[in-house]
Amino acid sequence: MISTKLTELLGIDHPVVCAPMGSVSGGRLAGAVTRAGGLGLVGVSYGDAAFIDEHVARAAEGGGVWGVGCVMFTFDDRPGLWDKVLGYAPPVIALSFGDAAQVHKYVASAADAGSHVVVQVHDPEQAAVAVQAGASVLVAQGAEAGGHHRKQATLPLVPAVLDVTRGVVPVVAAGGFADGRGLAAALALGADGVMMGTRFAATEESLATAGFKSNLVSARTADTVSTHSFDVVRGIAWPEGHPARSISNDFTRTWTGRDTELAAQRATVEPEWVAASARDDTTQRAMFAGEVLDLIQDIQPAAQVVHSVVADAEETLTALAGRIGGPAASEA
């Protein structure tokens, strides 16, 4: 077993976190990851009351250490839903995509409710705000991540965030992780664990549709694109500088870079896009995925993902340790 500040703080067996992906990380997936010894997070994203009642309740039934992931700026526009989340007493609340005032507000509220508070950050300045607000854990998310992200790559971001936190809180690396080699690399950087999204989207328990899952296996990293088109067609006013990485398809090829035109034609395009998404038309629907697609070859049970990632990380770390003081060092 790999012990880190994250596993010690939360009382979990493995430093592996399932990202709270909207419409993908439901109660079944979160529960499976938690039962396997990791941290499973339900992604309630934009705050749908029925989804919260179904999937947060399901995650809570399994016991253990589980959590809920919330996009801060969207909860400001949905009165009552934040209290609904808190009503389920999640052991962990993961917060993302909010300004400094929202970080302070939601961290304080979640902490007062008795939850460990995880805050996702994308640069050292955001990390400093989250620490000051009282976050329990930081997630340093790099641009390799699927879904919404910012520009800085994971490899330089993680140590930059660690330089800000100086060991005050655990730091989890996110963006570009799908196997044990990635976990070992994150630990070598000084992180206390990894958050994985795309790898867990490609599991039996995820809410991803059949077409989406098929594309997660068949698509390659080079097939991803960072785009605003899905937010524009849905009419979601994401903060500036947060494109979403998705598997490219006819919709992204048509509309990426044409945000103003798409917004002007939204009244016509949106109903057609919604209908296509409802029938799982993968030429049109959003399929958020990160730059790990080259590493995903199949759909696995979530528990198998957790266990194989940890086992492979242990093997990798052991092999690396064997290089210290080996033959080359002896000859020197």
Tab-separated table of C-alpha atoms in Angstrom:
chain	number	residue	atom	x	y	z
A	1	MET	CA	0.000	0.000	0.000
A	2	ILE	CA	1.109	3.542	-0.775
A	3	SER	CA	0.656	5.889	2.147
A	4	THR	CA	0.531	9.653	1.603
A	5	LYS	CA	-0.804	12.733	3.361
A	6	LEU	CA	-4.008	12.275	1.372
A	7	THR	CA	-4.629	8.696	2.482
A	8	GLU	CA	-3.809	9.611	6.081
A	9	LEU	CA	-6.064	12.671	6.131
A	10	LEU	CA	-9.085	10.968	4.586
A	11	GLY	CA	-8.543	7.485	5.971
A	12	ILE	CA	-8.556	5.831	2.539
A	13	ASP	CA	-6.390	2.964	1.344
A	14	HIS	CA	-5.154	4.309	-1.978
A	15	PRO	CA	-4.184	7.794	-3.250
A	16	VAL	CA	-6.513	7.535	-6.247
A	17	VAL	CA	-9.448	9.910	-6.753
A	18	CYS	CA	-12.246	9.613	-9.294
A	19	ALA	CA	-12.881	13.035	-10.825
A	20	PRO	CA	-16.424	14.377	-10.299
A	21	MET	CA	-17.365	14.409	-13.988
A	22	GLY	CA	-20.790	15.843	-14.712
A	23	SER	CA	-23.230	13.285	-16.183
A	24	VAL	CA	-20.512	10.615	-15.898
A	25	SER	CA	-19.529	10.202	-12.238
A	26	GLY	CA	-22.748	9.001	-10.664
A	27	GLY	CA	-23.376	7.253	-7.381
A	28	ARG	CA	-22.551	3.805	-8.730
A	29	LEU	CA	-19.111	4.854	-9.983
A	30	ALA	CA	-18.297	6.876	-6.871
A	31	GLY	CA	-19.327	3.970	-4.663
A	32	ALA	CA	-17.243	1.471	-6.622
A	33	VAL	CA	-14.107	3.610	-6.359
A	34	THR	CA	-14.665	4.167	-2.645
A	35	ARG	CA	-15.199	0.451	-1.976
A	36	ALA	CA	-11.967	-0.263	-3.858
A	37	GLY	CA	-10.087	1.956	-1.410
A	38	GLY	CA	-9.912	5.206	-3.369
A	39	LEU	CA	-12.022	8.349	-3.152
A	40	GLY	CA	-15.159	8.339	-5.290
A	41	LEU	CA	-16.744	11.692	-6.111
A	42	VAL	CA	-20.211	12.251	-7.550
A	43	GLY	CA	-20.148	15.030	-10.140
A	44	VAL	CA	-23.221	17.216	-9.651
A	45	SER	CA	-21.626	19.982	-11.762
A	46	TYR	CA	-24.409	22.360	-12.688
A	47	GLY	CA	-26.705	21.495	-9.812
A	48	ASP	CA	-29.597	19.320	-10.952
A	49	ALA	CA	-31.883	18.521	-8.004
A	50	ALA	CA	-33.096	15.150	-9.302
A	51	PHE	CA	-29.544	14.030	-10.104
A	52	ILE	CA	-28.395	15.021	-6.606
A	53	ASP	CA	-31.203	13.102	-4.943
A	54	GLU	CA	-30.562	9.974	-6.982
A	55	HIS	CA	-26.792	9.796	-7.174
A	56	VAL	CA	-25.580	11.477	-3.992
A	57	ALA	CA	-28.026	9.346	-2.037
A	58	ARG	CA	-26.695	6.238	-3.780
A	59	ALA	CA	-23.083	7.123	-2.943
A	60	ALA	CA	-24.048	7.771	0.679
A	61	GLU	CA	-25.700	4.340	1.007
A	62	GLY	CA	-22.383	2.574	0.566
A	63	GLY	CA	-20.704	4.277	3.501
A	64	GLY	CA	-16.979	4.874	3.580
A	65	VAL	CA	-15.261	8.046	2.395
A	66	TRP	CA	-17.039	9.461	-0.634
A	67	GLY	CA	-17.729	12.946	-1.848
A	68	VAL	CA	-19.535	15.380	-4.113
A	69	GLY	CA	-17.984	17.655	-6.731
A	70	CYS	CA	-19.543	21.079	-7.331
A	71	VAL	CA	-18.802	23.796	-9.890
A	72	MET	CA	-18.915	26.895	-7.713
A	73	PHE	CA	-20.014	29.580	-10.149
A	74	THR	CA	-23.069	27.571	-11.209
A	75	PHE	CA	-24.364	27.028	-7.670
A	76	ASP	CA	-24.635	30.776	-7.169
A	77	ASP	CA	-27.473	30.745	-9.707
A	78	ARG	CA	-29.356	27.785	-8.209
A	79	PRO	CA	-30.734	28.693	-4.774
A	80	GLY	CA	-31.304	25.763	-2.429
A	81	LEU	CA	-29.194	23.195	-4.268
A	82	TRP	CA	-26.062	23.838	-2.219
A	83	ASP	CA	-28.066	23.156	0.944
A	84	LYS	CA	-29.422	20.015	-0.695
A	85	VAL	CA	-25.859	18.748	-1.234
A	86	LEU	CA	-24.882	19.566	2.351
A	87	GLY	CA	-27.991	17.763	3.561
A	88	TYR	CA	-26.454	14.450	2.547
A	89	ALA	CA	-23.464	15.134	4.839
A	90	PRO	CA	-20.759	14.167	2.335
A	91	PRO	CA	-17.444	13.364	4.022
A	92	VAL	CA	-15.720	15.237	1.175
A	93	ILE	CA	-16.821	18.181	-0.952
A	94	ALA	CA	-14.736	18.989	-4.020
A	95	LEU	CA	-15.000	22.533	-5.379
A	96	SER	CA	-13.908	23.836	-8.767
A	97	PHE	CA	-14.106	26.870	-11.013
A	98	GLY	CA	-14.878	29.804	-8.775
A	99	ASP	CA	-13.398	33.221	-8.118
A	100	ALA	CA	-11.647	34.096	-4.862
A	101	ALA	CA	-14.838	35.253	-3.144
A	102	GLN	CA	-16.656	32.061	-4.122
A	103	VAL	CA	-13.756	29.905	-2.914
A	104	HIS	CA	-13.856	31.548	0.503
A	105	LYS	CA	-17.660	31.305	0.710
A	106	TYR	CA	-18.035	27.671	-0.309
A	107	VAL	CA	-14.978	26.384	1.565
A	108	ALA	CA	-16.233	27.977	4.791
A	109	SER	CA	-19.728	26.611	4.296
A	110	ALA	CA	-18.568	23.076	3.523
A	111	ALA	CA	-16.095	23.057	6.410
A	112	ASP	CA	-18.785	24.286	8.796
A	113	ALA	CA	-20.902	21.341	7.665
A	114	GLY	CA	-18.092	18.967	8.701
A	115	SER	CA	-16.743	17.992	5.267
A	116	HIS	CA	-13.159	17.784	4.149
A	117	VAL	CA	-12.923	20.435	1.418
A	118	VAL	CA	-11.005	19.762	-1.798
A	119	VAL	CA	-10.359	22.741	-4.072
A	120	GLN	CA	-9.194	22.427	-7.673
A	121	VAL	CA	-6.637	25.024	-8.775
A	122	HIS	CA	-4.918	25.851	-12.053
A	123	ASP	CA	-2.073	28.156	-11.041
A	124	PRO	CA	-0.056	29.084	-7.930
A	125	GLU	CA	-2.186	32.185	-7.293
A	126	GLN	CA	-5.352	30.114	-7.039
A	127	ALA	CA	-3.514	27.703	-4.770
A	128	ALA	CA	-2.643	30.523	-2.375
A	129	VAL	CA	-6.297	31.627	-2.262
A	130	ALA	CA	-7.503	28.081	-1.554
A	131	VAL	CA	-5.000	27.566	1.267
A	132	GLN	CA	-5.940	30.891	2.814
A	133	ALA	CA	-9.625	29.945	2.569
A	134	GLY	CA	-8.966	26.776	4.580
A	135	ALA	CA	-9.048	24.022	1.959
A	136	SER	CA	-8.237	20.532	3.242
A	137	VAL	CA	-6.762	19.306	-0.059
A	138	LEU	CA	-5.752	20.968	-3.332
A	139	VAL	CA	-6.114	19.416	-6.778
A	140	ALA	CA	-3.575	20.858	-9.232
A	141	GLN	CA	-5.233	20.368	-12.613
A	142	GLY	CA	-3.175	20.749	-15.755
A	143	ALA	CA	-4.258	21.433	-19.319
A	144	GLU	CA	-4.041	17.745	-20.275
A	145	ALA	CA	-7.307	17.134	-18.423
A	146	GLY	CA	-10.569	16.322	-20.122
A	147	GLY	CA	-13.400	18.799	-19.835
A	148	HIS	CA	-12.785	22.358	-18.702
A	149	HIS	CA	-9.215	23.404	-18.049
A	150	ARG	CA	-6.755	26.254	-18.318
A	151	LYS	CA	-3.399	26.630	-20.085
A	152	GLN	CA	-0.692	25.431	-17.683
A	153	ALA	CA	0.533	21.868	-18.141
A	154	THR	CA	0.476	19.421	-15.246
A	155	LEU	CA	4.197	18.663	-15.003
A	156	PRO	CA	5.306	22.221	-14.079
A	157	LEU	CA	2.044	23.060	-12.298
A	158	VAL	CA	2.268	20.441	-9.558
A	159	PRO	CA	5.660	21.530	-8.120
A	160	ALA	CA	4.635	25.182	-8.475
A	161	VAL	CA	1.545	24.504	-6.351
A	162	LEU	CA	3.627	22.496	-3.879
A	163	ASP	CA	5.929	25.484	-3.492
A	164	VAL	CA	2.885	27.516	-2.450
A	165	THR	CA	1.404	24.975	-0.052
A	166	ARG	CA	4.744	24.024	1.565
A	167	GLY	CA	3.257	20.859	3.009
A	168	VAL	CA	0.338	22.603	4.716
A	169	VAL	CA	-2.253	20.549	2.794
A	170	PRO	CA	-2.060	17.472	0.551
A	171	VAL	CA	-1.834	18.145	-3.179
A	172	VAL	CA	-3.422	15.845	-5.752
A	173	ALA	CA	-2.236	15.935	-9.364
A	174	ALA	CA	-4.841	15.934	-12.151
A	175	GLY	CA	-4.676	16.077	-15.924
A	176	GLY	CA	-2.870	13.332	-17.833
A	177	PHE	CA	-3.161	10.351	-15.446
A	178	ALA	CA	-4.574	6.957	-16.360
A	179	ASP	CA	-2.235	4.278	-15.022
A	180	GLY	CA	0.311	3.378	-12.369
A	181	ARG	CA	3.173	5.027	-14.184
A	182	GLY	CA	1.305	8.305	-13.904
A	183	LEU	CA	0.657	7.820	-10.189
A	184	ALA	CA	4.345	7.045	-9.638
A	185	ALA	CA	5.322	10.159	-11.586
A	186	ALA	CA	2.943	12.321	-9.547
A	187	LEU	CA	4.342	10.958	-6.299
A	188	ALA	CA	7.866	11.630	-7.578
A	189	LEU	CA	6.889	15.253	-8.172
A	190	GLY	CA	5.810	15.444	-4.543
A	191	ALA	CA	2.042	15.067	-5.008
A	192	ASP	CA	0.012	12.987	-2.574
A	193	GLY	CA	-2.167	11.248	-5.144
A	194	VAL	CA	-3.832	11.547	-8.530
A	195	MET	CA	-7.298	12.436	-9.732
A	196	MET	CA	-8.341	10.562	-12.866
A	197	GLY	CA	-11.350	11.370	-15.017
A	198	THR	CA	-11.116	9.879	-18.486
A	199	ARG	CA	-9.880	6.501	-17.229
A	200	PHE	CA	-12.870	6.258	-14.879
A	201	ALA	CA	-15.261	7.430	-17.599
A	202	ALA	CA	-14.164	4.289	-19.429
A	203	THR	CA	-15.450	1.928	-16.736
A	204	GLU	CA	-18.470	-0.312	-16.439
A	205	GLU	CA	-19.984	1.838	-13.686
A	206	SER	CA	-19.723	5.246	-15.329
A	207	LEU	CA	-22.791	7.017	-16.704
A	208	ALA	CA	-21.099	7.606	-20.050
A	209	THR	CA	-23.274	6.361	-22.893
A	210	ALA	CA	-22.425	3.361	-25.026
A	211	GLY	CA	-21.336	5.595	-27.904
A	212	PHE	CA	-19.217	7.759	-25.628
A	213	LYS	CA	-17.490	4.719	-24.111
A	214	SER	CA	-16.831	3.257	-27.540
A	215	ASN	CA	-15.111	6.492	-28.571
A	216	LEU	CA	-13.049	6.554	-25.377
A	217	VAL	CA	-11.545	3.243	-26.474
A	218	SER	CA	-11.213	3.921	-30.204
A	219	ALA	CA	-10.137	7.591	-30.172
A	220	ARG	CA	-6.553	8.667	-29.695
A	221	THR	CA	-5.052	11.623	-27.879
A	222	ALA	CA	-4.506	13.425	-31.190
A	223	ASP	CA	-8.279	13.310	-31.702
A	224	THR	CA	-8.983	15.682	-28.800
A	225	VAL	CA	-9.687	19.379	-29.187
A	226	SER	CA	-10.095	22.265	-26.737
A	227	THR	CA	-13.306	24.069	-27.600
A	228	HIS	CA	-15.965	26.453	-26.282
A	229	SER	CA	-18.578	25.167	-28.707
A	230	PHE	CA	-20.449	22.879	-26.312
A	231	ASP	CA	-20.768	25.630	-23.714
A	232	VAL	CA	-21.987	28.095	-26.329
A	233	VAL	CA	-24.657	25.752	-27.687
A	234	ARG	CA	-25.846	25.002	-24.141
A	235	GLY	CA	-25.862	28.660	-23.210
A	236	ILE	CA	-23.515	28.156	-20.251
A	237	ALA	CA	-21.466	31.280	-19.575
A	238	TRP	CA	-18.179	29.739	-18.462
A	239	PRO	CA	-15.544	32.177	-17.165
A	240	GLU	CA	-13.130	33.373	-19.822
A	241	GLY	CA	-10.136	31.174	-20.526
A	242	HIS	CA	-11.750	27.807	-19.731
A	243	PRO	CA	-12.170	25.764	-22.917
A	244	ALA	CA	-13.239	22.129	-22.626
A	245	ARG	CA	-11.166	19.263	-24.010
A	246	SER	CA	-13.333	16.811	-25.916
A	247	ILE	CA	-13.030	14.104	-28.534
A	248	SER	CA	-13.387	15.949	-31.819
A	249	ASN	CA	-16.388	15.219	-34.009
A	250	ASP	CA	-18.446	16.863	-36.714
A	251	PHE	CA	-19.866	19.394	-34.254
A	252	THR	CA	-16.475	20.598	-33.021
A	253	ARG	CA	-15.050	20.631	-36.533
A	254	THR	CA	-17.946	22.815	-37.622
A	255	TRP	CA	-18.090	25.241	-34.705
A	256	THR	CA	-14.737	25.444	-32.895
A	257	GLY	CA	-13.422	28.977	-33.330
A	258	ARG	CA	-16.832	30.256	-34.437
A	259	ASP	CA	-18.292	31.043	-31.030
A	260	THR	CA	-19.930	34.316	-32.054
A	261	GLU	CA	-21.632	32.709	-35.051
A	262	LEU	CA	-22.797	29.761	-32.967
A	263	ALA	CA	-24.235	32.060	-30.305
A	264	ALA	CA	-26.121	33.987	-32.983
A	265	GLN	CA	-27.581	30.752	-34.416
A	266	ARG	CA	-28.154	29.044	-31.092
A	267	ALA	CA	-31.951	29.197	-31.287
A	268	THR	CA	-31.777	26.983	-34.367
A	269	VAL	CA	-28.760	24.836	-33.547
A	270	GLU	CA	-29.478	23.983	-29.907
A	271	PRO	CA	-32.692	21.948	-30.397
A	272	GLU	CA	-31.036	19.877	-33.106
A	273	TRP	CA	-27.937	19.373	-30.961
A	274	VAL	CA	-30.001	18.376	-27.898
A	275	ALA	CA	-31.941	15.836	-29.945
A	276	ALA	CA	-28.730	14.391	-31.392
A	277	SER	CA	-27.181	14.118	-27.936
A	278	ALA	CA	-30.290	12.394	-26.594
A	279	ARG	CA	-29.934	9.654	-29.210
A	280	ASP	CA	-26.192	9.350	-28.463
A	281	ASP	CA	-25.115	10.680	-31.839
A	282	THR	CA	-21.364	10.804	-31.336
A	283	THR	CA	-20.882	12.975	-34.413
A	284	GLN	CA	-22.615	15.760	-32.468
A	285	ARG	CA	-22.642	15.130	-28.721
A	286	ALA	CA	-20.016	16.298	-26.237
A	287	MET	CA	-17.475	13.640	-25.267
A	288	PHE	CA	-15.161	15.284	-22.761
A	289	ALA	CA	-11.871	13.402	-22.530
A	290	GLY	CA	-8.257	14.154	-21.701
A	291	GLU	CA	-4.889	13.527	-23.279
A	292	VAL	CA	-4.706	9.992	-21.892
A	293	LEU	CA	-6.758	8.375	-24.651
A	294	ASP	CA	-3.693	6.604	-26.050
A	295	LEU	CA	-3.534	4.702	-22.745
A	296	ILE	CA	-7.155	3.511	-22.728
A	297	GLN	CA	-7.731	0.247	-24.564
A	298	ASP	CA	-10.842	-1.176	-22.904
A	299	ILE	CA	-13.757	-0.713	-20.516
A	300	GLN	CA	-12.945	-2.093	-17.063
A	301	PRO	CA	-14.672	-2.333	-13.677
A	302	ALA	CA	-13.749	0.703	-11.584
A	303	ALA	CA	-12.263	-1.445	-8.819
A	304	GLN	CA	-9.933	-3.079	-11.329
A	305	VAL	CA	-8.739	0.353	-12.423
A	306	VAL	CA	-7.972	1.383	-8.842
A	307	HIS	CA	-6.147	-1.823	-7.991
A	308	SER	CA	-4.127	-2.007	-11.201
A	309	VAL	CA	-3.074	1.645	-10.945
A	310	VAL	CA	-1.812	1.147	-7.407
A	311	ALA	CA	-0.103	-2.174	-8.145
A	312	ASP	CA	1.630	-0.781	-11.225
A	313	ALA	CA	2.702	2.333	-9.316
A	314	GLU	CA	4.249	0.193	-6.587
A	315	GLU	CA	6.120	-1.831	-9.203
A	316	THR	CA	7.334	1.327	-10.939
A	317	LEU	CA	8.475	2.938	-7.693
A	318	THR	CA	10.288	-0.236	-6.662
A	319	ALA	CA	12.087	-0.349	-10.008
A	320	LEU	CA	13.086	3.301	-9.656
A	321	ALA	CA	14.397	2.739	-6.146
A	322	GLY	CA	16.543	-0.076	-7.529
A	323	ARG	CA	18.368	2.422	-9.713
A	324	ILE	CA	19.787	4.173	-6.675
A	325	GLY	CA	23.165	2.715	-5.742
A	326	GLY	CA	22.988	0.220	-8.629
A	327	PRO	CA	25.902	-1.004	-10.766
A	328	ALA	CA	26.461	2.379	-12.413
A	329	ALA	CA	26.710	4.067	-9.026
A	330	SER	CA	29.043	1.366	-7.717
A	331	GLU	CA	31.381	1.748	-10.695
A	332	ALA	CA	31.545	5.500	-10.086
